[in-house]
């Protein structure tokens, strides 16, 4: 017995360097993708940093300004408002889909007739082409002829101006976002529900726990890691929202729905101010990474407790 | 009494499911309804819900006047090339990263997924202008790699990590090269994963709007850009607009209906999404 163990041990230590050698040889599999990633992902990051140090107009002059663009950015009220709007939009577009997605996941976790079909229909919005969907919503939001205002008057509510008023444009755009992305939250949480053990529930049943108690004290704590993953993904996606906002309002009315992404687009491709826009990219990226890191940190804490 | 409460509970649950599903159903049905009515019915008040009689004029209109087929062809070329190329480089990469346990490479892919798509556009735009490539489909295909390559690599990493390595090790012991072990052992086993990666990469490339909007010229627009350009605020032409929007998103919706199992697997595995 001890001899066998020694042999095994010896084989193990001999295999270790060989295995490391193998690991290096696997690197060849990654080379083509690495070239592509460097060309279309890493190079743009580096080049953006470089461009952000210039006063660079498309088809015009180019002048080194160092950190000048960043200084301008931090005193630019229009950018400040874009940040505020983005955060407000993100808060709404995270909380609502998280709550609805959790409820939907609990529904779809139960067995019922036609569940497969219902789930497929439920995830359709997430896969649909955002531009196509945004166009339909634009028509539905029409203040005079839109079907949504007709529905409001049918239930006795006053018609709304939807995306045509500065007061209602952000919640209205969030409505589209909720419609679009609640399914992804649902799927991520549903995956978590499917992986839960059944033993605690049986024990709780024997102890006479109510369904609500079981949910509050068993399901929620076990589900917490999945909820946090969904939260991280949803937050990042909400921060990055562009297609529907651009198609429906282009940042309007006025600048009432101009988020960081829209501001960035306008600076770069409407005002051709690519140096300034690159500085926006860098700051925007920092904001996203900061929020992602913050959420990851909460995830670690959730794991510990 | 107990039976009554159970029946009530059942009814409540059915209503909840109905409430969850109806927003999706109603928006798509309204889209269909708009596309099958003439302009008079589309702008009627109160709204006309059921087209009576339904007309295909809007669809004829779309195909007749908007170079729709050219843009459809552009979309097909861009999505297929970007997906195909991503599979070519991304499947081996996912394999290599999974077998090397190269967490740093995986993290890089994750950061690429986190970054807004728009932020790649300024450098790529300047680069393509400098290379004088604007006006062809090539820049759009290259830009779409920003979406498709991370999706494919990410899905394949999680798939290959779930594959036991014993079979390949047996092949290696029998004298196969690493490439042979990958090509003849791992790759055939990875077919379900490749299907998932293909479907997701294709859908998110097809749906992408912003890359083509900036990089495309008149002749090289993809469908989402073309359909957005149809939106004119001066005149309301809801019928043709809805018909075009429906045609753009129909391939994706059909693909979702057919391959919902794969899509669910892929999205829950990595939570990947393009753009």
Short mmCIF file of C-alpha atoms in Angstrom, two decimals, chain A:
data_model
loop_
_atom_site.label_atom_id
_atom_site.label_comp_id
_atom_site.label_asym_id
_atom_site.label_seq_id
_atom_site.Cartn_x
_atom_site.Cartn_y
_atom_site.Cartn_z
CA UNK A 1 0.00 0.00 0.00
CA UNK A 2 2.61 2.62 0.97
CA UNK A 3 4.67 1.65 -2.08
CA UNK A 4 1.69 2.18 -4.36
CA UNK A 5 1.12 5.55 -2.83
CA UNK A 6 4.76 6.45 -3.41
CA UNK A 7 4.53 5.40 -7.03
CA UNK A 8 1.38 7.40 -7.50
CA UNK A 9 3.01 10.35 -5.82
CA UNK A 10 6.06 10.04 -8.06
CA UNK A 11 3.88 9.80 -11.15
CA UNK A 12 2.03 12.87 -9.98
CA UNK A 13 5.10 15.03 -9.56
CA UNK A 14 6.52 13.84 -12.88
CA UNK A 15 3.26 14.57 -14.64
CA UNK A 16 3.09 18.09 -13.26
CA UNK A 17 5.74 19.76 -15.43
CA UNK A 18 4.52 17.80 -18.43
CA UNK A 19 1.04 19.03 -17.81
CA UNK A 20 2.23 22.62 -17.58
CA UNK A 21 4.00 22.08 -20.88
CA UNK A 22 0.73 20.82 -22.34
CA UNK A 23 -1.04 23.89 -21.03
CA UNK A 24 1.38 26.05 -22.99
CA UNK A 25 0.80 24.01 -26.12
CA UNK A 26 -2.92 24.66 -25.82
CA UNK A 27 -2.07 28.32 -26.32
CA UNK A 28 -1.97 27.72 -30.08
CA UNK A 29 -5.72 27.17 -30.04
CA UNK A 30 -6.17 30.67 -28.70
CA UNK A 31 -3.83 32.51 -31.08
CA UNK A 32 -6.28 33.21 -33.96
CA UNK A 33 -8.94 34.52 -31.60
CA UNK A 34 -6.33 36.51 -29.70
CA UNK A 35 -5.30 38.23 -32.93
CA UNK A 36 -8.93 39.13 -33.66
CA UNK A 37 -9.58 40.30 -30.11
CA UNK A 38 -6.46 42.46 -30.14
CA UNK A 39 -7.40 43.95 -33.51
CA UNK A 40 -11.06 44.75 -32.89
CA UNK A 41 -11.25 45.03 -29.09
CA UNK A 42 -7.91 45.82 -27.44
CA UNK A 43 -6.66 48.14 -30.18
CA UNK A 44 -9.85 50.26 -30.03
CA UNK A 45 -9.45 50.57 -26.25
CA UNK A 46 -5.86 51.78 -26.58
CA UNK A 47 -6.62 54.03 -29.54
CA UNK A 48 -9.57 55.58 -27.68
CA UNK A 49 -7.24 56.56 -24.84
CA UNK A 50 -4.87 58.11 -27.40
CA UNK A 51 -7.60 60.01 -29.26
CA UNK A 52 -9.02 61.32 -25.98
CA UNK A 53 -5.85 63.38 -25.49
CA UNK A 54 -6.55 65.40 -28.65
CA UNK A 55 -8.91 68.09 -29.74
CA UNK A 56 -9.77 65.96 -32.75
CA UNK A 57 -12.46 66.91 -35.25
CA UNK A 58 -13.49 64.43 -37.93
CA UNK A 59 -12.20 65.75 -41.24
CA UNK A 60 -10.71 68.75 -39.47
CA UNK A 61 -7.86 69.72 -37.21
CA UNK A 62 -6.15 67.64 -34.55
CA UNK A 63 -4.43 69.26 -31.58
CA UNK A 64 -2.79 67.73 -28.49
CA UNK A 65 -4.62 68.85 -25.35
CA UNK A 66 -3.50 66.23 -22.81
CA UNK A 67 -6.15 65.92 -20.14
CA UNK A 68 -8.00 68.95 -21.50
CA UNK A 69 -10.98 66.94 -22.74
CA UNK A 70 -11.45 65.43 -19.29
CA UNK A 71 -11.30 68.87 -17.67
CA UNK A 72 -13.95 70.14 -20.06
CA UNK A 73 -16.02 67.03 -19.44
CA UNK A 74 -16.13 67.47 -15.68
CA UNK A 75 -17.40 71.03 -16.04
CA UNK A 76 -19.82 70.22 -18.89
CA UNK A 77 -23.32 70.60 -17.44
CA UNK A 78 -24.84 68.74 -20.38
CA UNK A 79 -22.66 65.71 -19.61
CA UNK A 80 -23.48 66.01 -15.89
CA UNK A 81 -27.18 65.83 -16.68
CA UNK A 82 -26.56 62.89 -18.98
CA UNK A 83 -24.91 61.05 -16.08
CA UNK A 84 -27.82 61.88 -13.77
CA UNK A 85 -30.35 60.70 -16.37
CA UNK A 86 -28.39 57.51 -17.00
CA UNK A 87 -28.35 56.70 -13.29
CA UNK A 88 -32.07 57.44 -12.93
CA UNK A 89 -32.87 55.37 -16.01
CA UNK A 90 -30.66 52.54 -14.75
CA UNK A 91 -32.20 52.52 -11.27
CA UNK A 92 -35.72 52.20 -12.72
CA UNK A 93 -34.65 49.78 -15.45
CA UNK A 94 -33.00 47.50 -12.90
CA UNK A 95 -35.53 47.46 -10.07
CA UNK A 96 -38.66 46.87 -12.16
CA UNK A 97 -37.30 43.98 -14.29
CA UNK A 98 -35.71 42.37 -11.22
CA UNK A 99 -39.00 42.28 -9.30
CA UNK A 100 -41.06 41.23 -12.32
CA UNK A 101 -38.41 38.74 -13.41
CA UNK A 102 -38.34 37.14 -9.97
CA UNK A 103 -42.15 36.86 -9.93
CA UNK A 104 -42.16 35.45 -13.45
CA UNK A 105 -39.46 32.92 -12.60
CA UNK A 106 -41.47 31.69 -9.60
CA UNK A 107 -44.49 31.27 -11.89
CA UNK A 108 -42.57 29.44 -14.61
CA UNK A 109 -40.92 27.20 -12.03
CA UNK A 110 -44.27 25.59 -11.26
CA UNK A 111 -45.66 22.93 -13.55
CA UNK A 112 -48.72 23.89 -15.56
CA UNK A 113 -50.20 22.97 -18.94
CA UNK A 114 -48.52 24.67 -21.93
CA UNK A 115 -45.65 25.87 -19.74
CA UNK A 116 -43.08 25.37 -22.51
CA UNK A 117 -45.08 27.45 -24.98
CA UNK A 118 -45.80 30.18 -22.41
CA UNK A 119 -42.11 30.42 -21.55
CA UNK A 120 -41.10 30.63 -25.20
CA UNK A 121 -43.60 33.42 -25.83
CA UNK A 122 -42.40 35.20 -22.70
CA UNK A 123 -38.76 35.28 -23.91
CA UNK A 124 -39.65 36.46 -27.44
CA UNK A 125 -39.26 40.20 -26.62
CA UNK A 126 -35.65 39.63 -25.55
CA UNK A 127 -34.72 38.09 -28.88
CA UNK A 128 -36.68 40.48 -31.11
CA UNK A 129 -34.72 43.07 -33.10
CA UNK A 130 -34.62 46.17 -30.84
CA UNK A 131 -35.04 48.63 -33.72
CA UNK A 132 -38.13 46.85 -35.05
CA UNK A 133 -39.72 46.72 -31.62
CA UNK A 134 -38.82 50.34 -30.89
CA UNK A 135 -40.62 51.44 -34.06
CA UNK A 136 -43.81 49.69 -32.97
CA UNK A 137 -43.57 51.30 -29.52
CA UNK A 138 -43.07 54.69 -31.20
CA UNK A 139 -46.36 54.22 -33.01
CA UNK A 140 -48.09 53.06 -29.84
CA UNK A 141 -46.85 56.15 -27.97
CA UNK A 142 -48.36 58.56 -30.50
CA UNK A 143 -50.32 61.08 -28.39
CA UNK A 144 -53.28 61.44 -30.75
CA UNK A 145 -53.46 58.15 -32.62
CA UNK A 146 -51.51 55.73 -30.43
CA UNK A 147 -53.21 52.65 -29.13
CA UNK A 148 -51.83 53.16 -25.60
CA UNK A 149 -53.71 56.41 -25.09
CA UNK A 150 -56.86 54.72 -26.33
CA UNK A 151 -56.32 52.00 -23.70
CA UNK A 152 -55.81 54.66 -21.00
CA UNK A 153 -59.08 56.43 -21.90
CA UNK A 154 -60.89 53.07 -21.88
CA UNK A 155 -59.99 52.52 -18.22
CA UNK A 156 -60.85 56.11 -17.36
CA UNK A 157 -57.33 57.56 -17.14
CA UNK A 158 -56.24 60.78 -18.81
CA UNK A 159 -54.12 60.34 -21.97
CA UNK A 160 -50.36 60.66 -21.52
CA UNK A 161 -47.80 62.43 -23.67
CA UNK A 162 -45.47 59.43 -23.27
CA UNK A 163 -42.14 60.18 -25.00
CA UNK A 164 -43.31 63.60 -26.19
CA UNK A 165 -43.01 65.23 -22.77
CA UNK A 166 -39.83 65.81 -20.77
CA UNK A 167 -41.60 64.68 -17.60
CA UNK A 168 -42.69 61.27 -18.83
CA UNK A 169 -40.03 60.35 -21.37
CA UNK A 170 -37.65 58.50 -19.03
CA UNK A 171 -40.31 56.30 -17.33
CA UNK A 172 -41.81 55.60 -20.76
CA UNK A 173 -38.46 54.47 -22.17
CA UNK A 174 -37.97 52.34 -19.06
CA UNK A 175 -41.31 50.71 -19.85
CA UNK A 176 -39.88 49.54 -23.19
CA UNK A 177 -36.71 48.38 -21.48
CA UNK A 178 -38.75 46.40 -18.93
CA UNK A 179 -40.77 44.79 -21.71
CA UNK A 180 -37.55 43.96 -23.55
CA UNK A 181 -35.28 42.61 -20.82
CA UNK A 182 -37.41 41.19 -17.99
CA UNK A 183 -37.22 37.79 -19.79
CA UNK A 184 -33.43 37.63 -19.35
CA UNK A 185 -33.74 38.22 -15.59
CA UNK A 186 -36.47 35.57 -15.50
CA UNK A 187 -34.25 33.04 -17.28
CA UNK A 188 -31.26 33.65 -15.02
CA UNK A 189 -33.36 33.27 -11.85
CA UNK A 190 -35.28 30.30 -13.28
CA UNK A 191 -31.93 28.56 -13.81
CA UNK A 192 -31.20 29.16 -10.12
CA UNK A 193 -34.59 27.82 -9.03
CA UNK A 194 -34.02 24.64 -11.02
CA UNK A 195 -30.78 24.00 -9.13
CA UNK A 196 -32.26 24.36 -5.62
CA UNK A 197 -32.23 21.24 -3.38
CA UNK A 198 -35.63 19.89 -2.28
CA UNK A 199 -34.64 18.61 1.19
CA UNK A 200 -35.02 21.94 3.05
CA UNK A 201 -38.54 22.31 1.71
CA UNK A 202 -39.53 18.87 2.94
CA UNK A 203 -38.08 19.63 6.36
CA UNK A 204 -39.94 22.96 6.42
CA UNK A 205 -43.18 21.21 5.47
CA UNK A 206 -42.77 18.77 8.35
CA UNK A 207 -42.13 21.68 10.69
CA UNK A 208 -45.32 23.32 9.46
CA UNK A 209 -43.84 26.36 7.70
CA UNK A 210 -46.17 28.42 5.53
CA UNK A 211 -45.35 28.83 1.81
CA UNK A 212 -44.37 32.44 2.48
CA UNK A 213 -42.01 31.41 5.29
CA UNK A 214 -40.46 28.76 3.04
CA UNK A 215 -39.96 31.35 0.33
CA UNK A 216 -38.58 33.99 2.70
CA UNK A 217 -36.23 31.73 4.67
CA UNK A 218 -35.26 29.01 2.17
CA UNK A 219 -35.79 30.12 -1.42
CA UNK A 220 -34.55 33.70 -1.16
CA UNK A 221 -31.26 32.94 0.65
CA UNK A 222 -30.45 30.02 -1.65
CA UNK A 223 -31.38 32.06 -4.68
CA UNK A 224 -29.36 35.10 -3.63
CA UNK A 225 -26.24 34.31 -5.72
CA UNK A 226 -28.35 33.94 -8.87
CA UNK A 227 -30.26 37.12 -8.10
CA UNK A 228 -26.97 39.00 -7.75
CA UNK A 229 -25.70 37.67 -11.09
CA UNK A 230 -28.95 38.78 -12.74
CA UNK A 231 -28.61 42.13 -10.98
CA UNK A 232 -25.08 42.67 -12.31
CA UNK A 233 -26.02 41.74 -15.87
CA UNK A 234 -29.17 43.88 -15.78
CA UNK A 235 -27.32 46.90 -14.37
CA UNK A 236 -24.64 46.77 -17.05
CA UNK A 237 -27.21 46.33 -19.82
CA UNK A 238 -29.36 49.18 -18.50
CA UNK A 239 -26.35 51.51 -18.36
CA UNK A 240 -25.52 50.63 -21.97
CA UNK A 241 -29.06 51.00 -23.32
CA UNK A 242 -28.88 52.71 -26.69
CA UNK A 243 -30.94 51.27 -29.57
CA UNK A 244 -34.44 51.83 -28.25
CA UNK A 245 -33.67 55.28 -26.82
CA UNK A 246 -32.01 56.40 -30.03
CA UNK A 247 -34.76 55.08 -32.30
CA UNK A 248 -37.67 56.36 -30.20
CA UNK A 249 -36.44 59.79 -29.04
CA UNK A 250 -32.84 60.40 -30.19
CA UNK A 251 -32.35 61.94 -26.77
CA UNK A 252 -35.34 64.27 -26.99
CA UNK A 253 -37.59 66.06 -26.39
CA UNK A 254 -34.86 68.67 -26.02
CA UNK A 255 -32.26 66.72 -24.09
CA UNK A 256 -34.72 65.09 -21.72
CA UNK A 257 -33.70 61.52 -22.52
CA UNK A 258 -30.06 62.14 -23.42
CA UNK A 259 -28.19 59.42 -21.53
CA UNK A 260 -24.39 59.05 -21.55
CA UNK A 261 -24.56 56.71 -24.52
CA UNK A 262 -26.70 59.13 -26.55
CA UNK A 263 -24.47 62.07 -25.55
CA UNK A 264 -21.47 60.03 -26.65
CA UNK A 265 -23.06 59.20 -29.99
CA UNK A 266 -24.02 62.81 -30.68
CA UNK A 267 -20.55 64.13 -29.79
CA UNK A 268 -18.84 61.60 -32.03
CA UNK A 269 -21.10 61.23 -35.03
CA UNK A 270 -23.32 64.31 -35.07
CA UNK A 271 -20.79 66.96 -33.92
CA UNK A 272 -17.73 65.00 -35.21
CA UNK A 273 -15.94 65.85 -31.98
CA UNK A 274 -14.17 62.49 -31.69
CA UNK A 275 -11.50 63.55 -29.20
CA UNK A 276 -14.08 64.75 -26.70
CA UNK A 277 -16.28 61.70 -27.39
CA UNK A 278 -13.31 59.41 -26.68
CA UNK A 279 -12.91 61.03 -23.27
CA UNK A 280 -16.61 60.30 -22.71
CA UNK A 281 -15.97 56.64 -23.61
CA UNK A 282 -13.17 56.41 -21.05
CA UNK A 283 -15.27 57.98 -18.27
CA UNK A 284 -18.32 55.89 -19.22
CA UNK A 285 -16.21 52.73 -19.12
CA UNK A 286 -14.91 53.72 -15.68
CA UNK A 287 -18.48 54.23 -14.42
CA UNK A 288 -19.56 50.82 -15.72
CA UNK A 289 -16.53 49.04 -14.24
CA UNK A 290 -17.05 50.83 -10.93
CA UNK A 291 -20.68 49.73 -10.67
CA UNK A 292 -19.80 46.19 -11.81
CA UNK A 293 -17.03 45.99 -9.18
CA UNK A 294 -19.40 47.29 -6.52
CA UNK A 295 -21.97 44.64 -7.40
CA UNK A 296 -19.32 41.90 -7.53
CA UNK A 297 -18.23 42.98 -4.07
CA UNK A 298 -21.81 42.59 -2.80
CA UNK A 299 -21.86 39.17 -4.43
CA UNK A 300 -18.82 38.13 -2.42
CA UNK A 301 -20.50 39.33 0.76
CA UNK A 302 -23.69 37.45 -0.11
CA UNK A 303 -21.61 34.29 -0.58
CA UNK A 304 -19.98 34.66 2.82
CA UNK A 305 -23.15 35.16 4.83
#
